[in-house]
Amino acid sequence: MEIPIEVVRGNMLPPITTKASHWSTLFSVAVDCITEVTAVTREEILGANRQCHIIDARFMAYKIARDEFCSDNPPPHQWIAAQFARRKTGAVHHGTIIHGIRQLCNRLQTRNGMYITYCDVLRIFEKRRAECLDVPEPKSSDNELHGLRAAADRVEMLIKANQGYLDSIVERLDAAERRRDENMVQN
């Protein structure tokens, strides 16, 4: 089951207002949260490795930086790109950030496991963001509920999709057993 794009596009945490001077600290906190949940290292997230699980973690860092730092004045794509400066090739292009956020939103919408992982990252980030900025932590966000509901819907859909197949196999089994019984009676 697909998660509506409105759920994953833009900020998913309750909006806050921060100063640009806090962005570097929040970025470091976000990367720590991603590392904790995904087991992808800070060096891998900030590096150039193109393995899928590392790219997913890197895209999470892009999205958190753009959508969860500050609701009314988010960091520009160029600022986010500069956080991923590479030794040999220089800074990441700001278009890479835009593409990465778009790709992550698509993956969050269609891959329930990715959505649940990202919600876990956000849950930790929300708490640490509140501690870092010394703001009251919101009582609760619905991200975990969305993730669990999406997972439950996916399992239910798979059960329904396979129910017809199961019914067909049971019918064929019953027919084969009837034929066997009829053959035994005739012999």
Short mmCIF file of N, CA and C in Angstrom, two decimals:
data_model
loop_
_atom_site.label_atom_id
_atom_site.label_comp_id
_atom_site.label_asym_id
_atom_site.label_seq_id
_atom_site.Cartn_x
_atom_site.Cartn_y
_atom_site.Cartn_z
N MET A 1 0.85 -1.18 0.00
CA MET A 1 0.00 0.00 0.00
C MET A 1 0.89 1.24 0.00
N GLU A 2 0.57 2.15 -0.89
CA GLU A 2 1.35 3.37 -0.96
C GLU A 2 0.90 4.36 0.10
N ILE A 3 1.87 5.06 0.64
CA ILE A 3 1.61 6.12 1.60
C ILE A 3 1.36 7.39 0.80
N PRO A 4 0.34 8.15 1.13
CA PRO A 4 0.07 9.38 0.35
C PRO A 4 1.27 10.31 0.33
N ILE A 5 1.55 10.89 -0.81
CA ILE A 5 2.71 11.77 -0.98
C ILE A 5 2.65 12.96 -0.02
N GLU A 6 1.44 13.38 0.33
CA GLU A 6 1.30 14.52 1.25
C GLU A 6 1.90 14.21 2.61
N VAL A 7 1.92 12.94 2.98
CA VAL A 7 2.46 12.54 4.29
C VAL A 7 3.97 12.66 4.31
N VAL A 8 4.63 12.38 3.19
CA VAL A 8 6.09 12.34 3.18
C VAL A 8 6.75 13.59 2.59
N ARG A 9 6.01 14.41 1.90
CA ARG A 9 6.59 15.61 1.32
C ARG A 9 6.59 16.73 2.36
N GLY A 10 7.68 17.47 2.41
CA GLY A 10 7.78 18.58 3.37
C GLY A 10 8.10 18.06 4.76
N ASN A 11 7.82 18.91 5.76
CA ASN A 11 8.16 18.50 7.12
C ASN A 11 7.17 17.46 7.65
N MET A 12 7.71 16.49 8.37
CA MET A 12 6.89 15.43 8.95
C MET A 12 6.82 15.58 10.46
N LEU A 13 7.69 16.40 11.03
CA LEU A 13 7.67 16.68 12.47
C LEU A 13 6.92 17.99 12.70
N PRO A 14 6.47 18.22 13.93
CA PRO A 14 5.87 19.52 14.20
C PRO A 14 6.86 20.63 13.87
N PRO A 15 6.41 21.67 13.17
CA PRO A 15 7.34 22.71 12.74
C PRO A 15 7.90 23.52 13.90
N ILE A 16 9.15 23.93 13.75
CA ILE A 16 9.78 24.82 14.73
C ILE A 16 10.50 25.93 13.97
N THR A 17 10.89 26.95 14.69
CA THR A 17 11.66 28.04 14.12
C THR A 17 13.02 28.06 14.79
N THR A 18 14.08 28.08 13.97
CA THR A 18 15.44 28.13 14.50
C THR A 18 16.23 29.18 13.73
N LYS A 19 17.36 29.52 14.28
CA LYS A 19 18.26 30.46 13.61
C LYS A 19 19.24 29.68 12.75
N ALA A 20 19.75 30.33 11.73
CA ALA A 20 20.74 29.71 10.84
C ALA A 20 21.98 29.27 11.62
N SER A 21 22.26 29.93 12.71
CA SER A 21 23.43 29.57 13.51
C SER A 21 23.30 28.19 14.15
N HIS A 22 22.10 27.64 14.20
CA HIS A 22 21.89 26.31 14.77
C HIS A 22 21.96 25.19 13.73
N TRP A 23 21.99 25.53 12.46
CA TRP A 23 21.91 24.52 11.41
C TRP A 23 23.04 23.50 11.49
N SER A 24 24.28 23.94 11.73
CA SER A 24 25.41 23.00 11.78
C SER A 24 25.24 22.00 12.91
N THR A 25 24.80 22.49 14.06
CA THR A 25 24.58 21.59 15.20
C THR A 25 23.46 20.61 14.89
N LEU A 26 22.36 21.12 14.33
CA LEU A 26 21.25 20.24 13.99
C LEU A 26 21.64 19.21 12.93
N PHE A 27 22.50 19.62 12.00
CA PHE A 27 22.96 18.68 10.99
C PHE A 27 23.74 17.53 11.62
N SER A 28 24.61 17.88 12.54
CA SER A 28 25.38 16.85 13.23
C SER A 28 24.48 15.91 14.02
N VAL A 29 23.48 16.47 14.68
CA VAL A 29 22.51 15.66 15.43
C VAL A 29 21.74 14.74 14.48
N ALA A 30 21.32 15.27 13.34
CA ALA A 30 20.57 14.48 12.37
C ALA A 30 21.40 13.30 11.86
N VAL A 31 22.65 13.56 11.53
CA VAL A 31 23.52 12.48 11.05
C VAL A 31 23.71 11.43 12.14
N ASP A 32 23.87 11.87 13.39
CA ASP A 32 23.99 10.92 14.50
C ASP A 32 22.75 10.04 14.61
N CYS A 33 21.58 10.63 14.46
CA CYS A 33 20.32 9.87 14.55
C CYS A 33 20.23 8.86 13.41
N ILE A 34 20.59 9.28 12.21
CA ILE A 34 20.55 8.38 11.06
C ILE A 34 21.52 7.23 11.26
N THR A 35 22.71 7.54 11.75
CA THR A 35 23.72 6.52 12.02
C THR A 35 23.21 5.51 13.05
N GLU A 36 22.57 6.00 14.07
CA GLU A 36 22.07 5.14 15.13
C GLU A 36 21.02 4.15 14.62
N VAL A 37 20.13 4.61 13.77
CA VAL A 37 19.04 3.75 13.28
C VAL A 37 19.48 2.86 12.14
N THR A 38 20.28 3.39 11.21
CA THR A 38 20.61 2.64 9.99
C THR A 38 21.93 1.88 10.07
N ALA A 39 22.78 2.20 11.05
CA ALA A 39 24.11 1.61 11.19
C ALA A 39 25.05 2.01 10.04
N VAL A 40 24.71 3.03 9.30
CA VAL A 40 25.59 3.60 8.29
C VAL A 40 26.44 4.64 9.00
N THR A 41 27.74 4.61 8.81
CA THR A 41 28.62 5.52 9.54
C THR A 41 28.53 6.95 9.03
N ARG A 42 28.96 7.87 9.86
CA ARG A 42 29.01 9.28 9.50
C ARG A 42 29.86 9.47 8.24
N GLU A 43 31.00 8.80 8.19
CA GLU A 43 31.89 8.92 7.04
C GLU A 43 31.21 8.43 5.76
N GLU A 44 30.44 7.36 5.86
CA GLU A 44 29.73 6.85 4.69
C GLU A 44 28.64 7.82 4.24
N ILE A 45 27.90 8.37 5.20
CA ILE A 45 26.83 9.32 4.86
C ILE A 45 27.41 10.55 4.17
N LEU A 46 28.52 11.06 4.70
CA LEU A 46 29.11 12.28 4.14
C LEU A 46 30.02 11.99 2.95
N GLY A 47 30.34 10.73 2.71
CA GLY A 47 31.25 10.36 1.64
C GLY A 47 30.57 10.21 0.29
N ALA A 48 31.26 9.47 -0.60
CA ALA A 48 30.78 9.34 -1.98
C ALA A 48 30.36 7.91 -2.32
N ASN A 49 30.32 7.02 -1.36
CA ASN A 49 29.95 5.63 -1.60
C ASN A 49 28.54 5.56 -2.19
N ARG A 50 28.35 4.71 -3.20
CA ARG A 50 27.07 4.65 -3.91
C ARG A 50 26.27 3.39 -3.60
N GLN A 51 26.59 2.69 -2.51
CA GLN A 51 25.79 1.53 -2.13
C GLN A 51 24.40 2.00 -1.72
N CYS A 52 23.39 1.20 -2.07
CA CYS A 52 21.99 1.62 -1.87
C CYS A 52 21.68 2.03 -0.43
N HIS A 53 22.08 1.23 0.54
CA HIS A 53 21.74 1.56 1.93
C HIS A 53 22.43 2.84 2.38
N ILE A 54 23.59 3.13 1.83
CA ILE A 54 24.29 4.38 2.18
C ILE A 54 23.61 5.56 1.50
N ILE A 55 23.22 5.39 0.26
CA ILE A 55 22.51 6.46 -0.45
C ILE A 55 21.20 6.79 0.26
N ASP A 56 20.47 5.76 0.70
CA ASP A 56 19.22 6.00 1.43
C ASP A 56 19.48 6.83 2.69
N ALA A 57 20.53 6.48 3.43
CA ALA A 57 20.87 7.22 4.65
C ALA A 57 21.26 8.66 4.31
N ARG A 58 22.01 8.84 3.24
CA ARG A 58 22.43 10.17 2.81
C ARG A 58 21.22 11.01 2.42
N PHE A 59 20.28 10.40 1.69
CA PHE A 59 19.06 11.11 1.30
C PHE A 59 18.25 11.52 2.53
N MET A 60 18.26 10.69 3.57
CA MET A 60 17.59 11.04 4.82
C MET A 60 18.20 12.30 5.41
N ALA A 61 19.53 12.39 5.37
CA ALA A 61 20.20 13.60 5.88
C ALA A 61 19.80 14.82 5.07
N TYR A 62 19.71 14.68 3.75
CA TYR A 62 19.26 15.80 2.91
C TYR A 62 17.88 16.28 3.35
N LYS A 63 16.95 15.32 3.48
CA LYS A 63 15.56 15.67 3.76
C LYS A 63 15.39 16.26 5.15
N ILE A 64 16.05 15.67 6.13
CA ILE A 64 15.93 16.21 7.48
C ILE A 64 16.46 17.63 7.52
N ALA A 65 17.62 17.85 6.90
CA ALA A 65 18.20 19.20 6.90
C ALA A 65 17.26 20.20 6.22
N ARG A 66 16.68 19.81 5.13
CA ARG A 66 15.82 20.75 4.38
C ARG A 66 14.46 20.95 5.03
N ASP A 67 13.86 19.88 5.55
CA ASP A 67 12.46 19.95 5.97
C ASP A 67 12.24 20.03 7.48
N GLU A 68 13.21 19.63 8.29
CA GLU A 68 12.94 19.53 9.73
C GLU A 68 13.73 20.52 10.59
N PHE A 69 14.65 21.29 10.00
CA PHE A 69 15.44 22.22 10.80
C PHE A 69 14.63 23.46 11.18
N CYS A 70 13.97 24.04 10.22
CA CYS A 70 13.27 25.30 10.47
C CYS A 70 12.13 25.43 9.46
N SER A 71 10.93 25.59 9.94
CA SER A 71 9.78 25.60 9.04
C SER A 71 9.66 26.88 8.21
N ASP A 72 10.05 28.02 8.77
CA ASP A 72 9.86 29.26 8.02
C ASP A 72 11.10 29.73 7.28
N ASN A 73 12.27 29.16 7.58
CA ASN A 73 13.50 29.56 6.91
C ASN A 73 14.43 28.35 6.82
N PRO A 74 14.10 27.37 5.94
CA PRO A 74 14.92 26.16 5.86
C PRO A 74 16.29 26.46 5.25
N PRO A 75 17.27 25.62 5.57
CA PRO A 75 18.58 25.82 4.95
C PRO A 75 18.47 25.70 3.44
N PRO A 76 19.17 26.55 2.70
CA PRO A 76 19.16 26.44 1.23
C PRO A 76 19.82 25.14 0.78
N HIS A 77 19.44 24.69 -0.38
CA HIS A 77 20.02 23.46 -0.92
C HIS A 77 21.54 23.57 -1.01
N GLN A 78 22.04 24.75 -1.34
CA GLN A 78 23.49 24.94 -1.45
C GLN A 78 24.17 24.76 -0.10
N TRP A 79 23.54 25.21 0.98
CA TRP A 79 24.13 25.02 2.31
C TRP A 79 24.21 23.53 2.64
N ILE A 80 23.12 22.81 2.35
CA ILE A 80 23.10 21.37 2.60
C ILE A 80 24.18 20.69 1.77
N ALA A 81 24.30 21.07 0.50
CA ALA A 81 25.31 20.47 -0.38
C ALA A 81 26.71 20.69 0.17
N ALA A 82 26.95 21.85 0.74
CA ALA A 82 28.27 22.16 1.28
C ALA A 82 28.64 21.25 2.46
N GLN A 83 27.67 20.68 3.13
CA GLN A 83 27.94 19.78 4.25
C GLN A 83 28.52 18.45 3.75
N PHE A 84 28.37 18.19 2.47
CA PHE A 84 28.81 16.94 1.86
C PHE A 84 30.02 17.17 0.95
N ALA A 85 30.85 18.14 1.29
CA ALA A 85 32.02 18.44 0.47
C ALA A 85 32.90 17.20 0.35
N ARG A 86 33.37 16.94 -0.85
CA ARG A 86 34.22 15.78 -1.13
C ARG A 86 35.64 16.27 -1.39
N ARG A 87 36.61 15.52 -0.94
CA ARG A 87 38.01 15.94 -1.08
C ARG A 87 38.42 16.12 -2.54
N LYS A 88 38.10 15.18 -3.39
CA LYS A 88 38.58 15.21 -4.77
C LYS A 88 37.68 16.03 -5.69
N THR A 89 36.38 15.97 -5.47
CA THR A 89 35.46 16.57 -6.43
C THR A 89 34.85 17.89 -5.96
N GLY A 90 35.18 18.34 -4.77
CA GLY A 90 34.59 19.56 -4.25
C GLY A 90 33.23 19.29 -3.66
N ALA A 91 32.40 20.32 -3.54
CA ALA A 91 31.09 20.19 -2.91
C ALA A 91 30.10 19.46 -3.82
N VAL A 92 29.13 18.86 -3.19
CA VAL A 92 28.03 18.24 -3.91
C VAL A 92 27.22 19.38 -4.54
N HIS A 93 26.68 19.17 -5.70
CA HIS A 93 25.87 20.18 -6.38
C HIS A 93 24.51 20.29 -5.70
N HIS A 94 23.96 21.49 -5.64
CA HIS A 94 22.66 21.67 -4.97
C HIS A 94 21.55 20.86 -5.66
N GLY A 95 21.70 20.60 -6.95
CA GLY A 95 20.72 19.78 -7.67
C GLY A 95 20.69 18.35 -7.15
N THR A 96 21.84 17.88 -6.66
CA THR A 96 21.91 16.55 -6.08
C THR A 96 21.02 16.47 -4.84
N ILE A 97 20.98 17.54 -4.09
CA ILE A 97 20.15 17.59 -2.87
C ILE A 97 18.68 17.54 -3.26
N ILE A 98 18.29 18.32 -4.23
CA ILE A 98 16.89 18.34 -4.69
C ILE A 98 16.49 16.95 -5.19
N HIS A 99 17.35 16.34 -6.00
CA HIS A 99 17.08 15.00 -6.54
C HIS A 99 16.99 13.98 -5.40
N GLY A 100 17.91 14.05 -4.45
CA GLY A 100 17.92 13.10 -3.34
C GLY A 100 16.66 13.18 -2.49
N ILE A 101 16.21 14.38 -2.21
CA ILE A 101 14.98 14.55 -1.42
C ILE A 101 13.79 13.99 -2.19
N ARG A 102 13.73 14.27 -3.47
CA ARG A 102 12.65 13.76 -4.30
C ARG A 102 12.65 12.22 -4.32
N GLN A 103 13.83 11.65 -4.48
CA GLN A 103 13.96 10.19 -4.51
C GLN A 103 13.55 9.59 -3.17
N LEU A 104 13.98 10.20 -2.08
CA LEU A 104 13.61 9.67 -0.76
C LEU A 104 12.10 9.73 -0.57
N CYS A 105 11.46 10.81 -0.97
CA CYS A 105 10.00 10.90 -0.85
C CYS A 105 9.33 9.77 -1.62
N ASN A 106 9.82 9.49 -2.82
CA ASN A 106 9.26 8.38 -3.61
C ASN A 106 9.45 7.05 -2.90
N ARG A 107 10.61 6.85 -2.32
CA ARG A 107 10.89 5.60 -1.61
C ARG A 107 10.07 5.49 -0.34
N LEU A 108 9.91 6.59 0.35
CA LEU A 108 9.08 6.57 1.57
C LEU A 108 7.64 6.24 1.23
N GLN A 109 7.20 6.69 0.08
CA GLN A 109 5.82 6.48 -0.35
C GLN A 109 5.57 5.02 -0.74
N THR A 110 6.57 4.35 -1.29
CA THR A 110 6.34 3.02 -1.83
C THR A 110 7.00 1.88 -1.06
N ARG A 111 7.95 2.19 -0.20
CA ARG A 111 8.66 1.14 0.54
C ARG A 111 8.39 1.30 2.04
N ASN A 112 7.51 0.45 2.54
CA ASN A 112 7.09 0.57 3.94
C ASN A 112 8.25 0.45 4.92
N GLY A 113 9.19 -0.45 4.64
CA GLY A 113 10.35 -0.60 5.52
C GLY A 113 11.15 0.69 5.61
N MET A 114 11.33 1.34 4.47
CA MET A 114 12.05 2.61 4.44
C MET A 114 11.29 3.68 5.22
N TYR A 115 9.97 3.68 5.07
CA TYR A 115 9.15 4.65 5.79
C TYR A 115 9.27 4.45 7.30
N ILE A 116 9.22 3.21 7.74
CA ILE A 116 9.33 2.92 9.17
C ILE A 116 10.70 3.32 9.69
N THR A 117 11.75 3.03 8.92
CA THR A 117 13.11 3.41 9.32
C THR A 117 13.22 4.92 9.45
N TYR A 118 12.70 5.63 8.45
CA TYR A 118 12.78 7.09 8.48
C TYR A 118 11.99 7.65 9.66
N CYS A 119 10.84 7.06 9.96
CA CYS A 119 10.06 7.50 11.12
C CYS A 119 10.82 7.26 12.42
N ASP A 120 11.56 6.16 12.49
CA ASP A 120 12.40 5.91 13.67
C ASP A 120 13.47 6.98 13.82
N VAL A 121 14.10 7.35 12.69
CA VAL A 121 15.10 8.41 12.71
C VAL A 121 14.46 9.72 13.18
N LEU A 122 13.29 10.04 12.64
CA LEU A 122 12.63 11.30 13.02
C LEU A 122 12.24 11.32 14.49
N ARG A 123 11.80 10.18 15.00
CA ARG A 123 11.42 10.11 16.42
C ARG A 123 12.60 10.47 17.31
N ILE A 124 13.77 9.92 17.00
CA ILE A 124 14.97 10.23 17.79
C ILE A 124 15.40 11.67 17.54
N PHE A 125 15.37 12.11 16.28
CA PHE A 125 15.78 13.47 15.95
C PHE A 125 14.89 14.49 16.64
N GLU A 126 13.60 14.25 16.69
CA GLU A 126 12.67 15.18 17.33
C GLU A 126 13.05 15.41 18.79
N LYS A 127 13.37 14.33 19.47
CA LYS A 127 13.74 14.42 20.89
C LYS A 127 15.08 15.16 21.04
N ARG A 128 16.04 14.80 20.24
CA ARG A 128 17.37 15.43 20.36
C ARG A 128 17.37 16.88 19.87
N ARG A 129 16.54 17.16 18.89
CA ARG A 129 16.40 18.54 18.42
C ARG A 129 15.87 19.41 19.53
N ALA A 130 14.88 18.91 20.26
CA ALA A 130 14.30 19.66 21.38
C ALA A 130 15.34 19.90 22.47
N GLU A 131 16.14 18.88 22.77
CA GLU A 131 17.20 19.03 23.78
C GLU A 131 18.25 20.03 23.32
N CYS A 132 18.65 19.92 22.07
CA CYS A 132 19.70 20.77 21.51
C CYS A 132 19.30 22.24 21.50
N LEU A 133 18.06 22.50 21.14
CA LEU A 133 17.59 23.88 21.03
C LEU A 133 16.94 24.38 22.31
N ASP A 134 16.86 23.49 23.29
CA ASP A 134 16.24 23.83 24.57
C ASP A 134 14.80 24.33 24.37
N VAL A 135 14.05 23.57 23.59
CA VAL A 135 12.64 23.86 23.39
C VAL A 135 11.84 22.68 23.93
N PRO A 136 10.61 22.92 24.35
CA PRO A 136 9.83 21.80 24.85
C PRO A 136 9.57 20.78 23.75
N GLU A 137 9.71 19.52 24.12
CA GLU A 137 9.46 18.46 23.17
C GLU A 137 7.96 18.29 23.00
N PRO A 138 7.49 18.21 21.76
CA PRO A 138 6.06 17.97 21.55
C PRO A 138 5.67 16.63 22.19
N LYS A 139 4.44 16.54 22.60
CA LYS A 139 3.96 15.33 23.28
C LYS A 139 4.19 14.08 22.45
N SER A 140 3.80 14.12 21.19
CA SER A 140 3.99 12.96 20.34
C SER A 140 3.72 13.35 18.91
N SER A 141 4.40 12.66 18.00
CA SER A 141 4.10 12.88 16.58
C SER A 141 3.47 11.61 16.05
N ASP A 142 2.80 11.74 14.94
CA ASP A 142 2.08 10.61 14.36
C ASP A 142 2.94 9.76 13.43
N ASN A 143 4.23 10.06 13.32
CA ASN A 143 5.08 9.33 12.38
C ASN A 143 5.11 7.84 12.65
N GLU A 144 5.28 7.46 13.90
CA GLU A 144 5.32 6.04 14.22
C GLU A 144 3.98 5.38 13.90
N LEU A 145 2.90 6.08 14.21
CA LEU A 145 1.58 5.54 13.90
C LEU A 145 1.40 5.36 12.39
N HIS A 146 1.85 6.36 11.61
CA HIS A 146 1.77 6.25 10.15
C HIS A 146 2.56 5.03 9.67
N GLY A 147 3.77 4.88 10.20
CA GLY A 147 4.62 3.76 9.80
C GLY A 147 4.01 2.42 10.13
N LEU A 148 3.48 2.30 11.35
CA LEU A 148 2.87 1.03 11.75
C LEU A 148 1.60 0.74 10.95
N ARG A 149 0.81 1.78 10.69
CA ARG A 149 -0.41 1.59 9.89
C ARG A 149 -0.05 1.16 8.47
N ALA A 150 0.98 1.79 7.91
CA ALA A 150 1.40 1.42 6.55
C ALA A 150 1.87 -0.03 6.51
N ALA A 151 2.63 -0.45 7.52
CA ALA A 151 3.10 -1.83 7.57
C ALA A 151 1.93 -2.80 7.72
N ALA A 152 0.98 -2.48 8.59
CA ALA A 152 -0.20 -3.33 8.78
C ALA A 152 -1.02 -3.43 7.49
N ASP A 153 -1.20 -2.31 6.81
CA ASP A 153 -1.93 -2.31 5.54
C ASP A 153 -1.23 -3.16 4.49
N ARG A 154 0.10 -3.07 4.47
CA ARG A 154 0.87 -3.86 3.50
C ARG A 154 0.70 -5.36 3.76
N VAL A 155 0.79 -5.78 5.02
CA VAL A 155 0.63 -7.19 5.37
C VAL A 155 -0.78 -7.65 5.03
N GLU A 156 -1.77 -6.84 5.35
CA GLU A 156 -3.15 -7.19 5.04
C GLU A 156 -3.36 -7.35 3.53
N MET A 157 -2.76 -6.44 2.75
CA MET A 157 -2.87 -6.51 1.30
C MET A 157 -2.22 -7.80 0.78
N LEU A 158 -1.06 -8.16 1.32
CA LEU A 158 -0.39 -9.39 0.90
C LEU A 158 -1.21 -10.62 1.25
N ILE A 159 -1.85 -10.60 2.41
CA ILE A 159 -2.70 -11.73 2.80
C ILE A 159 -3.87 -11.85 1.83
N LYS A 160 -4.51 -10.73 1.53
CA LYS A 160 -5.64 -10.76 0.60
C LYS A 160 -5.20 -11.21 -0.79
N ALA A 161 -4.05 -10.73 -1.24
CA ALA A 161 -3.55 -11.09 -2.57
C ALA A 161 -3.27 -12.58 -2.65
N ASN A 162 -2.80 -13.17 -1.59
CA ASN A 162 -2.46 -14.60 -1.60
C ASN A 162 -3.63 -15.49 -1.19
N GLN A 163 -4.71 -14.92 -0.72
CA GLN A 163 -5.86 -15.72 -0.31
C GLN A 163 -6.45 -16.48 -1.49
N GLY A 164 -6.56 -15.82 -2.64
CA GLY A 164 -7.07 -16.48 -3.84
C GLY A 164 -6.18 -17.64 -4.25
N TYR A 165 -4.89 -17.45 -4.17
CA TYR A 165 -3.95 -18.51 -4.50
C TYR A 165 -4.12 -19.69 -3.54
N LEU A 166 -4.24 -19.39 -2.26
CA LEU A 166 -4.45 -20.44 -1.26
C LEU A 166 -5.76 -21.19 -1.53
N ASP A 167 -6.84 -20.45 -1.81
CA ASP A 167 -8.13 -21.09 -2.11
C ASP A 167 -8.00 -22.01 -3.33
N SER A 168 -7.28 -21.57 -4.36
CA SER A 168 -7.09 -22.38 -5.57
C SER A 168 -6.35 -23.67 -5.24
N ILE A 169 -5.31 -23.59 -4.44
CA ILE A 169 -4.54 -24.77 -4.06
C ILE A 169 -5.40 -25.74 -3.24
N VAL A 170 -6.20 -25.21 -2.32
CA VAL A 170 -7.07 -26.06 -1.50
C VAL A 170 -8.10 -26.76 -2.38
N GLU A 171 -8.67 -26.06 -3.35
CA GLU A 171 -9.63 -26.68 -4.28
C GLU A 171 -8.98 -27.80 -5.08
N ARG A 172 -7.78 -27.55 -5.60
CA ARG A 172 -7.07 -28.57 -6.37
C ARG A 172 -6.72 -29.78 -5.50
N LEU A 173 -6.34 -29.52 -4.25
CA LEU A 173 -6.03 -30.59 -3.32
C LEU A 173 -7.27 -31.44 -3.04
N ASP A 174 -8.39 -30.76 -2.79
CA ASP A 174 -9.65 -31.48 -2.54
C ASP A 174 -10.03 -32.33 -3.75
N ALA A 175 -9.90 -31.78 -4.96
CA ALA A 175 -10.24 -32.52 -6.18
C ALA A 175 -9.31 -33.73 -6.35
N ALA A 176 -8.04 -33.56 -6.06
CA ALA A 176 -7.09 -34.67 -6.19
C ALA A 176 -7.41 -35.76 -5.17
N GLU A 177 -7.78 -35.35 -3.95
CA GLU A 177 -8.13 -36.35 -2.92
C GLU A 177 -9.41 -37.09 -3.31
N ARG A 178 -10.40 -36.38 -3.89
CA ARG A 178 -11.63 -37.04 -4.33
C ARG A 178 -11.34 -38.06 -5.42
N ARG A 179 -10.50 -37.68 -6.40
CA ARG A 179 -10.13 -38.61 -7.47
C ARG A 179 -9.43 -39.84 -6.90
N ARG A 180 -8.53 -39.61 -5.97
CA ARG A 180 -7.82 -40.73 -5.35
C ARG A 180 -8.80 -41.66 -4.64
N ASP A 181 -9.74 -41.07 -3.89
CA ASP A 181 -10.74 -41.87 -3.17
C ASP A 181 -11.62 -42.65 -4.14
N GLU A 182 -12.03 -42.01 -5.26
CA GLU A 182 -12.86 -42.69 -6.27
C GLU A 182 -12.10 -43.85 -6.91
N ASN A 183 -10.82 -43.63 -7.18
CA ASN A 183 -10.00 -44.70 -7.77
C ASN A 183 -9.85 -45.88 -6.80
N MET A 184 -9.74 -45.56 -5.53
CA MET A 184 -9.60 -46.63 -4.53
C MET A 184 -10.89 -47.44 -4.43
N VAL A 185 -12.02 -46.76 -4.52
CA VAL A 185 -13.32 -47.44 -4.44
C VAL A 185 -13.50 -48.33 -5.66
N GLN A 186 -13.13 -47.87 -6.85
CA GLN A 186 -13.28 -48.65 -8.07
C GLN A 186 -12.36 -49.86 -8.10
N ASN A 187 -11.22 -49.76 -7.50
CA ASN A 187 -10.29 -50.89 -7.50
C ASN A 187 -10.73 -51.87 -6.47
#
